[in-house]
Tab-separated table of C-alpha atoms and ligand atoms in Angstrom:
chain	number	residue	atom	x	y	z
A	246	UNK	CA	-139.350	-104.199	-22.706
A	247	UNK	CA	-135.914	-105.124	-22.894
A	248	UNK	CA	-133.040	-102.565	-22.666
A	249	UNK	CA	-132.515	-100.031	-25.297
A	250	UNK	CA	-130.509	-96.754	-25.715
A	251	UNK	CA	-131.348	-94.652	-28.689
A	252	UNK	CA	-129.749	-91.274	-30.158
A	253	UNK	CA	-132.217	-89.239	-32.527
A	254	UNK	CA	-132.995	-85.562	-33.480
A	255	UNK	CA	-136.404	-83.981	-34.463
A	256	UNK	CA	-137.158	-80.686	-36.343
A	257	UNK	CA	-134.351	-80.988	-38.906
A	258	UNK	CA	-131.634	-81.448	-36.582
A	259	UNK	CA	-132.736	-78.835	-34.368
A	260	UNK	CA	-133.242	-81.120	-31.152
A	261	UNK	CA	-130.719	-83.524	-30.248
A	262	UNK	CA	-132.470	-86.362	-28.291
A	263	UNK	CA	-131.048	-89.749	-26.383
A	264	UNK	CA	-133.243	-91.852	-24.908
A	265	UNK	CA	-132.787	-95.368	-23.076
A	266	UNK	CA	-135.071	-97.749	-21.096
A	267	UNK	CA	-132.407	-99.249	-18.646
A	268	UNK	CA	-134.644	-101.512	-16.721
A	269	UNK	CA	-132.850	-104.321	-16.632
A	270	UNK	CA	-129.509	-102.190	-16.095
A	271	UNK	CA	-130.933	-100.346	-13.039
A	272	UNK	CA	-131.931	-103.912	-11.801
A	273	UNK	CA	-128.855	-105.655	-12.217
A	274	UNK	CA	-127.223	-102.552	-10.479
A	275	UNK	CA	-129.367	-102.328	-7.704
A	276	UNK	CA	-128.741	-106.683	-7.143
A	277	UNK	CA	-125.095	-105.881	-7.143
A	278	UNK	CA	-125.317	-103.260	-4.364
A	279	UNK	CA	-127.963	-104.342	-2.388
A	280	UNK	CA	-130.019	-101.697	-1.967
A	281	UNK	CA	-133.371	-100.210	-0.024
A	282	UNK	CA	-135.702	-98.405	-2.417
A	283	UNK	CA	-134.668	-94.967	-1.930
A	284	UNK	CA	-130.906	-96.112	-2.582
A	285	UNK	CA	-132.217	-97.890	-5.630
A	286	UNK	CA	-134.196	-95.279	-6.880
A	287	UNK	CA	-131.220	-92.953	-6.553
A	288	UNK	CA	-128.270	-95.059	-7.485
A	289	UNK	CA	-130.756	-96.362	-10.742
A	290	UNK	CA	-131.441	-92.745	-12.174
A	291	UNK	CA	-127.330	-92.063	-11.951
A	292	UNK	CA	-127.063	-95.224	-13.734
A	293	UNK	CA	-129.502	-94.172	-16.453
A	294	UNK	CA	-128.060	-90.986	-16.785
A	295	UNK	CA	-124.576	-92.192	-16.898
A	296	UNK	CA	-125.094	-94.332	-19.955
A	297	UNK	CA	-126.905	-91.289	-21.701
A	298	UNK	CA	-124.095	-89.478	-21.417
A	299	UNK	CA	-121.433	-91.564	-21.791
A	300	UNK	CA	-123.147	-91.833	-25.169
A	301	UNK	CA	-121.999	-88.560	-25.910
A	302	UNK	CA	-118.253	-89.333	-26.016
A	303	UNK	CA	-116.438	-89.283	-28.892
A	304	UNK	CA	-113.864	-92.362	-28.795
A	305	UNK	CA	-114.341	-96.033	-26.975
A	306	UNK	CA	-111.261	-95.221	-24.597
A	307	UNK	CA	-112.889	-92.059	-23.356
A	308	UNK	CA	-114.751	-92.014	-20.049
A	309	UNK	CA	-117.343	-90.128	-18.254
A	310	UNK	CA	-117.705	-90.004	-14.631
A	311	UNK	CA	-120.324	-88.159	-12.813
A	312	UNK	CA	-120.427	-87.701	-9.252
A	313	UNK	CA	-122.886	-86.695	-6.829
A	314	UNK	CA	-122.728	-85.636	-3.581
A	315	UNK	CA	-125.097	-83.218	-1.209
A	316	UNK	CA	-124.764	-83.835	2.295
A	317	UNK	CA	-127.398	-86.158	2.619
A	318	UNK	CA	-127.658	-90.124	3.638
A	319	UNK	CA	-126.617	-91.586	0.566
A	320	UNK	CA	-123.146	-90.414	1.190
A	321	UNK	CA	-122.560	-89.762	-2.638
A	322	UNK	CA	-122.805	-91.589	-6.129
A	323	UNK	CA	-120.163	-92.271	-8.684
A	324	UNK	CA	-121.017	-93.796	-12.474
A	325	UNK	CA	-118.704	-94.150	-14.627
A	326	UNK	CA	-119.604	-95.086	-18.485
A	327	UNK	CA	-118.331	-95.321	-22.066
A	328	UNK	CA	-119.322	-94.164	-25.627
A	329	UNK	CA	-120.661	-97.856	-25.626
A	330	UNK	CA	-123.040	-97.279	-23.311
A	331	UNK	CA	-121.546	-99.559	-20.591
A	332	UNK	CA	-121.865	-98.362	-16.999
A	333	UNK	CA	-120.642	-99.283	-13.199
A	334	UNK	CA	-121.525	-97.229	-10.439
A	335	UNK	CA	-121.421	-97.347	-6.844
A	336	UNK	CA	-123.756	-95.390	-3.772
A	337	UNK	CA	-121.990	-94.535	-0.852
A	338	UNK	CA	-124.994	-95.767	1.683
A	339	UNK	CA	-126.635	-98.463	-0.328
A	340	UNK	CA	-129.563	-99.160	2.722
A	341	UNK	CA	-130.908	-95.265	2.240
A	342	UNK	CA	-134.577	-95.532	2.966
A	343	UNK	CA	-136.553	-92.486	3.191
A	344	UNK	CA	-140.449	-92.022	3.390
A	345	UNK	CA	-142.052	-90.885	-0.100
A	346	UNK	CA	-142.165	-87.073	-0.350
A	347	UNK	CA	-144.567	-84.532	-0.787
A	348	UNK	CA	-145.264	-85.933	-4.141
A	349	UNK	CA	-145.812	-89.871	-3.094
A	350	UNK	CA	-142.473	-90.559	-4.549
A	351	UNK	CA	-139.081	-92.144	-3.810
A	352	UNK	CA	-137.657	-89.410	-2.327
A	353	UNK	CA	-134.165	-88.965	-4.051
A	354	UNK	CA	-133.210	-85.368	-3.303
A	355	UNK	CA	-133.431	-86.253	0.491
A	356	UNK	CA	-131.378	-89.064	-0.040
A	357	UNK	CA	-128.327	-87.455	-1.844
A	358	UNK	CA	-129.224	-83.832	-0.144
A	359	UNK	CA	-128.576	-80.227	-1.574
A	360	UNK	CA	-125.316	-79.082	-0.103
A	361	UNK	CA	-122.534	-80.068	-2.902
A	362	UNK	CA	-122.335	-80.137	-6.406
A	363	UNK	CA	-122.382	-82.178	-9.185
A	364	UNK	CA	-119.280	-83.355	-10.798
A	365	UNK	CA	-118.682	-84.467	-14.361
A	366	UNK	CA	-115.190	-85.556	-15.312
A	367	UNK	CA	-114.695	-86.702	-18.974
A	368	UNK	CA	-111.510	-88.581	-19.394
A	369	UNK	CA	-110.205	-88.067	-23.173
A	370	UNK	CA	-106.849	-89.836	-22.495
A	371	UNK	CA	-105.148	-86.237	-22.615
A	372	UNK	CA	-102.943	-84.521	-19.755
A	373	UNK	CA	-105.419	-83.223	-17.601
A	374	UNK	CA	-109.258	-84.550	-17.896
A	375	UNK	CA	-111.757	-82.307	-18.652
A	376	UNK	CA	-114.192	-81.141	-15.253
A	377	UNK	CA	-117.089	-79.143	-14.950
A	378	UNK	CA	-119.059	-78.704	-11.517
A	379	UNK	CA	-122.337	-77.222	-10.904
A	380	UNK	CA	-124.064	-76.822	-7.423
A	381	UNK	CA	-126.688	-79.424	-6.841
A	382	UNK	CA	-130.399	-77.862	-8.014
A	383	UNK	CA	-132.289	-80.247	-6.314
A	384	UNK	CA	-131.277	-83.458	-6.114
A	385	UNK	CA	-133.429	-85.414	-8.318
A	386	UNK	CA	-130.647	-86.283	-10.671
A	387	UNK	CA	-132.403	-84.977	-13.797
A	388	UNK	CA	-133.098	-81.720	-12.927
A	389	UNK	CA	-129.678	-81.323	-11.642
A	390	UNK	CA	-128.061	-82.696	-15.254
A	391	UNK	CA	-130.016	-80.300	-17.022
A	392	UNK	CA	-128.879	-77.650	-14.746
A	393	UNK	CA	-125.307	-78.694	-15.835
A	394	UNK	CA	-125.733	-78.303	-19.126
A	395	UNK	CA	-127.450	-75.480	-19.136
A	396	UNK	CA	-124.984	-73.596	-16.950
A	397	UNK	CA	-121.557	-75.302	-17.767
A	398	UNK	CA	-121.954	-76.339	-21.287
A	399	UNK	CA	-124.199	-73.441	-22.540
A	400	UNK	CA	-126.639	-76.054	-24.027
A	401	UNK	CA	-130.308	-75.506	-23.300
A	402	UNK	CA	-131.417	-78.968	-22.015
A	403	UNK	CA	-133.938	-81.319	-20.616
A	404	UNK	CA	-133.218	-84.405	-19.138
A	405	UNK	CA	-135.674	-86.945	-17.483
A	406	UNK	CA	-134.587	-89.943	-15.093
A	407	UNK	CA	-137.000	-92.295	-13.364
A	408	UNK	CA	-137.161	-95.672	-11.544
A	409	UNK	CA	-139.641	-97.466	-10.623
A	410	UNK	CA	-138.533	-99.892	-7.869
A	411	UNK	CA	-141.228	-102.624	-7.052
A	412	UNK	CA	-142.565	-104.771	-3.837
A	413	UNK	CA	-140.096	-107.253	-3.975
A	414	UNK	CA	-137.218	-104.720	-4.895
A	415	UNK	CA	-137.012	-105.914	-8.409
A	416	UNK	CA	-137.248	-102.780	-10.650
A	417	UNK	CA	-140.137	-102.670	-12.473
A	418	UNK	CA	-139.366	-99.658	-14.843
A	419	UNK	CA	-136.118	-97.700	-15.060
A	420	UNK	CA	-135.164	-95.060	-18.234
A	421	UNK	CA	-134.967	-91.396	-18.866
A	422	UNK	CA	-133.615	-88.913	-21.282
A	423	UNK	CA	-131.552	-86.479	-22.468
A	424	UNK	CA	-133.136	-83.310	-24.930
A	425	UNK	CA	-131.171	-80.286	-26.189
A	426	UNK	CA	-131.750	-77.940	-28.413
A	427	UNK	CA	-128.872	-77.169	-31.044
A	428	UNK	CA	-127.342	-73.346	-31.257
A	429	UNK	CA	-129.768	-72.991	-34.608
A	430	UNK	CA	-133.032	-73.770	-32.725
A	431	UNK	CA	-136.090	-72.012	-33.388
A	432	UNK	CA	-136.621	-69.844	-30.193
A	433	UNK	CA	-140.221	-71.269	-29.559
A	434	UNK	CA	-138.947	-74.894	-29.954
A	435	UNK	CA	-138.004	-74.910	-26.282
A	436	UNK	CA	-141.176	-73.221	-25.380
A	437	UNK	CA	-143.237	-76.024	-26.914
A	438	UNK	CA	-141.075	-78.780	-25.600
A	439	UNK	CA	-141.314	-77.639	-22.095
A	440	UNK	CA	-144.864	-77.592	-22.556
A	441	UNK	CA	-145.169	-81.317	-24.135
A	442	UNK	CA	-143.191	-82.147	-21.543
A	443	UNK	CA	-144.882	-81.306	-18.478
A	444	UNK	CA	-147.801	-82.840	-19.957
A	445	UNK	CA	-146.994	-86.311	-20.916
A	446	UNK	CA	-147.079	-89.040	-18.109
A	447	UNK	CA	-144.148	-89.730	-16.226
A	448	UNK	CA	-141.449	-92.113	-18.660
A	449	UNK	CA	-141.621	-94.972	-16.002
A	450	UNK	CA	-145.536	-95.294	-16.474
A	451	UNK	CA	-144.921	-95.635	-20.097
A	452	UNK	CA	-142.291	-98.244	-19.725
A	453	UNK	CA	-144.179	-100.378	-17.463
A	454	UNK	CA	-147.401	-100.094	-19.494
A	455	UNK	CA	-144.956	-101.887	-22.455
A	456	UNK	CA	-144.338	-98.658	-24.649
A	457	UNK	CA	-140.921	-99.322	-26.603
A	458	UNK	CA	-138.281	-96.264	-26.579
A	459	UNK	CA	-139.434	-95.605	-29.938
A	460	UNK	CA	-142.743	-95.169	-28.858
A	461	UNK	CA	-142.129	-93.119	-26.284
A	462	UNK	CA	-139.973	-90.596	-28.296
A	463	UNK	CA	-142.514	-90.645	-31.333
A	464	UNK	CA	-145.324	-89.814	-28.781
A	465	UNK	CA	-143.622	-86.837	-27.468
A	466	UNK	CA	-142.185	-85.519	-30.285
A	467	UNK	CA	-145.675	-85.950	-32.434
A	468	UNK	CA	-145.171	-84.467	-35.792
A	469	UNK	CA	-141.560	-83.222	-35.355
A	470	UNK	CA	-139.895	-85.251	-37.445
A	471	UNK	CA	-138.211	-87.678	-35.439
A	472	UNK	CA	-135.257	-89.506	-36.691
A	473	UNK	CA	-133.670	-92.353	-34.823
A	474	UNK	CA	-130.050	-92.233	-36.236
A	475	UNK	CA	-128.465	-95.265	-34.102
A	476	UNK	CA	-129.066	-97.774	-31.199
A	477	UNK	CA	-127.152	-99.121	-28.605
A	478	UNK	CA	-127.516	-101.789	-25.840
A	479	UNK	CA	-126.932	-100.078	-22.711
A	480	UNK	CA	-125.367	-102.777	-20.392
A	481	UNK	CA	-123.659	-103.027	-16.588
A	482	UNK	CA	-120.304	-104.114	-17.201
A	483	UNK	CA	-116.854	-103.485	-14.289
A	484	UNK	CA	-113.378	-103.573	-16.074
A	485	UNK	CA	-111.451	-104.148	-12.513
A	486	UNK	CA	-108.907	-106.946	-12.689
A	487	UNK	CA	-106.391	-108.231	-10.121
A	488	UNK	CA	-103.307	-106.026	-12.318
A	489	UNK	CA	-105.409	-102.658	-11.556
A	490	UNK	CA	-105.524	-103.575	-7.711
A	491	UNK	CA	-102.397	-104.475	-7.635
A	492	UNK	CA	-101.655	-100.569	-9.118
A	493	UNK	CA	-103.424	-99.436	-7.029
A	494	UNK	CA	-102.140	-101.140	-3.910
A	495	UNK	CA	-98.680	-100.101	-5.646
A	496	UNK	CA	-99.480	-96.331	-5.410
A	497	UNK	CA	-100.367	-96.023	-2.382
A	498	UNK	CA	-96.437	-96.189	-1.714
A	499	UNK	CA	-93.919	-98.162	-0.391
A	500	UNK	CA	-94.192	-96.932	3.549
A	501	UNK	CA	-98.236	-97.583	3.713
A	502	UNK	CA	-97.472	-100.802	1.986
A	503	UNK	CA	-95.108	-101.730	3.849
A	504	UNK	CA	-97.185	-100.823	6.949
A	505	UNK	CA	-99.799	-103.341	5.439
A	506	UNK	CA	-97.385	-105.564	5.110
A	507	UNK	CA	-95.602	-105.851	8.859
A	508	UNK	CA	-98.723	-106.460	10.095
A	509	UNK	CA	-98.759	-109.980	8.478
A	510	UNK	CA	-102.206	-110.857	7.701
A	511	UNK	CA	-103.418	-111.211	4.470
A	512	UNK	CA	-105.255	-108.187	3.021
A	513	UNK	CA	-108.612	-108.276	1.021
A	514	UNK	CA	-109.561	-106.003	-1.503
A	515	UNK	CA	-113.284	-105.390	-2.365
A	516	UNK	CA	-114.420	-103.363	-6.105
A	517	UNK	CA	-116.165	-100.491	-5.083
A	518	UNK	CA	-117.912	-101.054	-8.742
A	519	UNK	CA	-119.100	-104.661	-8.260
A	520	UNK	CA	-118.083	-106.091	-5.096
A	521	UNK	CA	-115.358	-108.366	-6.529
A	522	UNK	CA	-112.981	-109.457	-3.724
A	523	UNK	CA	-109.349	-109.190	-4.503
A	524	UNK	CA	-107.430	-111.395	-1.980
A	525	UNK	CA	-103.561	-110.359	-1.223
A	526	UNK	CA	-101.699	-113.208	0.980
A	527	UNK	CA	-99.155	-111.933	3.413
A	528	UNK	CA	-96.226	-113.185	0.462
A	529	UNK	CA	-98.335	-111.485	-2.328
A	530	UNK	CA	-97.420	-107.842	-0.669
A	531	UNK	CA	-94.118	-108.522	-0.147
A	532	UNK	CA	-93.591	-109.542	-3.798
A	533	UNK	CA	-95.553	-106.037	-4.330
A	534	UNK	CA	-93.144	-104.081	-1.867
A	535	UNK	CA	-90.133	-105.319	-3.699
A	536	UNK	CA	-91.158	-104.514	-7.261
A	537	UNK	CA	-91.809	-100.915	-5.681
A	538	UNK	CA	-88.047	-101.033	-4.161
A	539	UNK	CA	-86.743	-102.348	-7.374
B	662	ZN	ZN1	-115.150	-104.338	-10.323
């Protein structure tokens, strides 16, 4: 099934629900970064989550980062995304491979670990951004989102992230959710959810048997009024350009530059994001130097 991110509620309003199948996100960020299944599996269900979220914001220039980061071999993630649903993100140890767990799986919270937090940093264009931090539950990405909004944002929550990474590497099935319940929520609502939850397969399996988001939602959410209000494409896209390297060579100040710049060699830049190379010749930084001096 090809990618889709939709936003719905169920019972009236009551639930607020986003949903995405990001297969072919997951795989194109996985391609970009080169990584070993347990990378993959980890960096993907970031991903997924990311453009969720990002969902969530209320203007185009707005941006969500989340960051990730327990201690253990994947040396940290960062996604950022936009109300659009766009999404870059980067894994600090792209060739993490760890045997399956205890459950047969990809085992993610080994991967990223359990001694940090989880960051979430929503930029609004104002002063200061906005940050809320929670310590890392357990690593699985979904568990530990939920936790966050639980905790930090006071919003009862469930959120589901999976990827399904394949022989070859390709990813077979990548998408997950996001479920809260509104302040006017029927008490038992989040009893019965929980429960429907735990019982339906996990959302990979659906994917890959061909089940569209649609389906998916309308099969968990079985005669609770389910409402798909809007839908989105949710796609990989980097906004880095050779102006915002050259800021950022810029701020790291005129004695570093300069530093960078006695030594004489040309200097190459690479996007954390999506590996784009940035080349600065030995002239290029001393034309940089002297607009700093100006
Ligand atoms: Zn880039």
């Amino acid at each position: 099934m090809a990618d889709k991110l939709v936003k719905a509620t169920a019972k009236n309003g009551q639930i607020r629900i986003i949903a995405a199948i990001t297969t072919e996100l997951v795989d194109e960020s996985v391609k970009i970064h080169k990584c070993a299944p347990t990378a993959a599996a980890a960096l993907g269900r970031m991903i997924t989550v990311g453009s969720l979220m990002g969902t969530m914001l209320k203007s185009e220039k707005d941006t969500l980062t989340l960051k990730i980061s327990g201690g253990g071999p994947a040396r940290g993630i960062v996604v950022t995304s936009y109300a659009d649903a766009h999404v870059k993100g980067y894994i600090g140890n792209p060739n993490v491979d760890l045997p399956a767990n205890a459950k047969g799986k990809l085992d993610v919270g080994g991967a990223i670990g359990r001694n940090g937090d989880l960051t979430v940093i929503r930029d609004m264009g104002l002063k200061e951004p906005y940050i809320g931090q929670v310590p890392i539950y357990t690593g699985e990405v979904g568990d530990d989102l939920a936790y966050y909004f639980t905790v930090s944002e006071q919003t009862p929550s469930a959120v589901g992230a999976g990827v399904l990474v394949d022989k070859d590497l390709s990813i077979k099935a990548a998408g997950g959710f996001i479920i809260q319940m509104m302040p006017d929520a029927e008490e038992l609502l989040a009893d019965l959810l929980t429960y429907r939850l735990q019982e339906i397969p996990p959302i990979t399996k659906m994917i890959s048997d061909g089940k569209t988001i649609e389906q998916i939602l309308e099969y968990i959410f079985e005669e609770m009024d389910l409402k798909i209000l809007e839908e989105i494409k949710p796609e990989y896209r980097c906004d880095c350009s050779r102006e915002k390297v050259e800021r950022a060579l810029i701020s790291i100040g005129s004695k570093d530059l300069k530093e960078i710049y006695e030594d004489g060699k040309s200097e190459e830049l690479v996007c954390e994001f999506c590996n784009k190379k940035y080349e600065f010749t030995h002239e290029q930084i001393g034309k940089l130097l002297e607009s700093i001096d100006k």
